[in-house]
XYZ file of N, CA and C in Angstrom:
261
model
N 26.330 9.173 -4.286
C 27.397 8.475 -3.601
C 27.747 7.224 -4.391
N 28.992 6.864 -4.380
C 29.501 5.756 -5.205
C 28.907 4.409 -4.815
N 28.695 4.178 -3.513
C 28.121 2.899 -3.062
C 26.698 2.726 -3.571
N 25.922 3.803 -3.536
C 24.544 3.749 -4.010
C 24.514 3.458 -5.506
N 25.346 4.152 -6.277
C 25.393 3.928 -7.724
C 25.794 2.482 -8.028
N 26.765 1.962 -7.301
C 27.201 0.585 -7.511
C 26.079 -0.405 -7.205
N 25.326 -0.167 -6.118
C 24.211 -1.047 -5.752
C 23.120 -1.023 -6.818
N 22.797 0.171 -7.329
C 21.776 0.302 -8.372
C 22.239 -0.387 -9.648
N 23.483 -0.160 -10.044
C 24.017 -0.785 -11.257
C 24.012 -2.311 -11.149
N 24.359 -2.829 -9.966
C 24.362 -4.269 -9.741
C 22.951 -4.829 -9.853
N 21.986 -4.129 -9.242
C 20.586 -4.578 -9.307
C 20.075 -4.559 -10.742
N 20.404 -3.503 -11.489
C 19.952 -3.390 -12.881
C 20.536 -4.478 -13.773
N 21.683 -5.004 -13.402
C 22.330 -6.036 -14.214
C 21.691 -7.406 -14.027
N 20.786 -7.529 -13.068
C 20.139 -8.815 -12.818
C 19.224 -9.235 -13.959
N 19.032 -10.527 -14.095
C 18.210 -11.072 -15.162
C 16.767 -10.586 -15.065
N 16.254 -10.021 -16.137
C 14.877 -9.574 -16.209
C 14.579 -8.268 -15.500
N 15.586 -7.612 -14.943
C 15.359 -6.372 -14.199
C 15.093 -5.229 -15.170
N 13.981 -4.547 -14.933
C 13.603 -3.398 -15.759
C 13.905 -2.073 -15.072
N 13.782 -2.043 -13.746
C 13.985 -0.796 -13.033
C 14.298 -1.014 -11.571
N 14.837 0.039 -10.949
C 15.224 -0.016 -9.544
C 14.820 1.296 -8.878
N 14.244 1.182 -7.672
C 13.900 2.347 -6.859
C 14.557 2.166 -5.497
N 15.236 3.211 -5.017
C 15.881 3.148 -3.709
C 15.310 4.253 -2.835
N 14.905 3.870 -1.627
C 14.322 4.789 -0.649
C 15.178 4.795 0.605
N 15.204 5.936 1.301
C 15.832 5.930 2.617
C 14.805 5.467 3.639
N 15.159 5.433 4.911
C 14.270 4.937 5.969
C 13.137 5.904 6.311
N 13.058 7.029 5.583
C 11.955 7.975 5.750
C 11.038 7.994 4.536
N 11.318 7.145 3.555
C 10.497 7.084 2.354
C 10.900 8.077 1.279
N 12.050 8.731 1.437
C 12.517 9.695 0.439
C 13.326 8.980 -0.637
N 13.136 9.395 -1.862
C 13.787 8.755 -3.005
C 15.277 9.093 -3.054
N 16.090 8.057 -3.109
C 17.530 8.220 -3.278
C 17.944 7.930 -4.715
N 17.175 7.070 -5.397
C 17.461 6.744 -6.793
C 16.242 6.094 -7.417
N 16.057 6.351 -8.700
C 15.002 5.713 -9.479
C 15.519 5.605 -10.906
N 15.751 4.377 -11.361
C 16.392 4.156 -12.650
C 15.619 3.103 -13.430
N 15.455 3.336 -14.731
C 14.813 2.358 -15.598
C 13.303 2.436 -15.536
N 12.651 1.393 -16.020
C 11.192 1.300 -16.061
C 10.698 0.779 -14.716
N 10.056 1.652 -13.937
C 9.624 1.272 -12.594
C 8.153 0.889 -12.519
N 7.425 0.997 -13.618
C 6.010 0.593 -13.678
C 5.181 1.161 -12.523
N 5.424 2.411 -12.177
C 4.642 3.065 -11.132
C 5.164 2.865 -9.725
N 6.153 2.012 -9.547
C 6.742 1.812 -8.225
C 7.525 3.066 -7.858
N 7.303 3.587 -6.655
C 8.022 4.784 -6.229
C 8.579 4.597 -4.824
N 9.391 5.545 -4.382
C 10.098 5.422 -3.107
C 9.145 5.293 -1.929
N 8.065 6.056 -1.921
C 7.115 5.999 -0.804
C 6.461 4.616 -0.724
N 6.121 4.040 -1.859
C 5.511 2.710 -1.890
C 6.505 1.644 -1.445
N 7.736 1.742 -1.919
C 8.786 0.801 -1.527
C 8.961 0.823 -0.010
N 9.058 2.008 0.539
C 9.234 2.171 1.984
C 8.042 1.595 2.752
N 6.838 1.948 2.329
C 5.630 1.516 3.017
C 5.467 -0.002 3.001
N 5.670 -0.625 1.841
C 5.537 -2.080 1.749
C 6.590 -2.794 2.592
N 7.791 -2.263 2.607
C 8.850 -2.847 3.431
C 8.501 -2.737 4.914
N 8.002 -1.585 5.298
C 7.632 -1.360 6.702
C 6.508 -2.300 7.119
N 5.494 -2.426 6.289
C 4.365 -3.314 6.597
C 4.801 -4.776 6.644
N 5.676 -5.169 5.737
C 6.194 -6.535 5.742
C 6.933 -6.841 7.027
N 7.731 -5.892 7.479
C 8.449 -6.059 8.735
C 7.516 -6.154 9.926
N 6.427 -5.381 9.905
C 5.456 -5.412 11.004
C 4.747 -6.759 11.087
N 4.507 -7.393 9.942
C 3.850 -8.700 9.951
C 4.657 -9.739 10.720
N 5.973 -9.618 10.627
C 6.852 -10.605 11.254
C 7.576 -10.077 12.483
N 7.302 -8.826 12.851
C 7.947 -8.247 14.014
C 9.439 -8.052 13.827
N 9.850 -7.759 12.605
C 11.264 -7.588 12.290
C 11.511 -6.192 11.745
N 12.723 -5.692 11.937
C 13.054 -4.359 11.439
C 13.403 -4.369 9.949
N 13.815 -5.506 9.423
C 14.089 -5.602 7.991
C 13.292 -6.762 7.420
N 12.929 -6.626 6.169
C 12.102 -7.660 5.557
C 12.309 -7.687 4.058
N 11.734 -8.704 3.440
C 11.720 -8.833 2.002
C 10.278 -9.091 1.586
N 9.806 -8.348 0.590
C 8.430 -8.478 0.121
C 8.470 -8.689 -1.387
N 7.706 -9.662 -1.874
C 7.595 -9.881 -3.310
C 6.135 -9.812 -3.708
N 5.854 -9.030 -4.725
C 4.509 -8.939 -5.287
C 4.618 -9.412 -6.729
N 3.911 -10.470 -7.036
C 4.018 -11.109 -8.335
C 2.750 -10.859 -9.142
N 2.902 -10.258 -10.313
C 1.772 -10.019 -11.203
C 1.891 -10.856 -12.459
N 0.981 -10.625 -13.395
C 0.985 -11.406 -14.631
C 2.216 -11.139 -15.499
N 2.641 -9.872 -15.565
C 3.728 -9.500 -16.470
C 5.023 -9.105 -15.773
N 4.949 -8.856 -14.471
C 6.136 -8.389 -13.750
C 6.014 -8.722 -12.270
N 7.130 -8.573 -11.588
C 7.155 -8.767 -10.141
C 7.907 -7.612 -9.505
N 7.485 -7.210 -8.318
C 8.203 -6.235 -7.507
C 8.879 -7.015 -6.391
N 10.167 -6.816 -6.247
C 10.910 -7.430 -5.155
C 11.471 -6.286 -4.312
N 11.048 -6.226 -3.059
C 11.415 -5.126 -2.181
C 12.159 -5.686 -0.983
N 13.340 -5.126 -0.722
C 14.151 -5.626 0.378
C 14.736 -4.456 1.156
N 14.664 -4.568 2.478
C 15.226 -3.513 3.313
C 16.594 -3.923 3.827
N 17.444 -2.924 3.941
C 18.787 -3.104 4.464
C 18.963 -2.118 5.617
N 20.172 -1.925 6.094
C 20.411 -1.062 7.254
C 19.805 0.332 7.109
N 20.154 1.045 6.058
C 19.717 2.424 5.909
C 18.853 2.696 4.692
N 18.639 1.692 3.867
C 17.882 1.904 2.635
C 16.933 0.743 2.368
N 15.971 1.022 1.499
C 15.052 -0.003 1.012
C 15.169 0.021 -0.520
N 15.340 -1.157 -1.108
C 15.502 -1.247 -2.563
C 14.319 -2.011 -3.152
N 13.712 -1.426 -4.169
C 12.636 -2.071 -4.913
C 13.122 -2.363 -6.325
N 12.948 -3.596 -6.760
C 13.380 -4.008 -8.093
C 12.154 -4.466 -8.871
N 12.034 -3.988 -10.107
C 10.948 -4.410 -10.995
C 11.537 -5.411 -11.984
N 10.970 -6.629 -11.971
C 11.453 -7.694 -12.860
C 10.337 -8.105 -13.798
N 10.662 -8.263 -15.066
C 9.673 -8.759 -16.021
C 9.685 -10.277 -16.011
N 8.552 -10.856 -16.418
C 8.461 -12.319 -16.497
C 8.841 -12.788 -17.863
């Protein structure tokens, strides 16, 4: 779908972005582009869900920061997007 492609392209254009993973609300992969460093749709979905449970919210943002890269995971209405950024 054109909206999904546009969202992925926009995310990939961000500074330091290496890869993007998009999951639906069931954890199924809608897109996976670039270097994802092992990040997959099921993990993106699960981390987003757990983050939301911590705060009692249906949508959340989770950041995992490592030595060489960071995962930024954000949920929206119907999808969850995971972005891999290098440091």
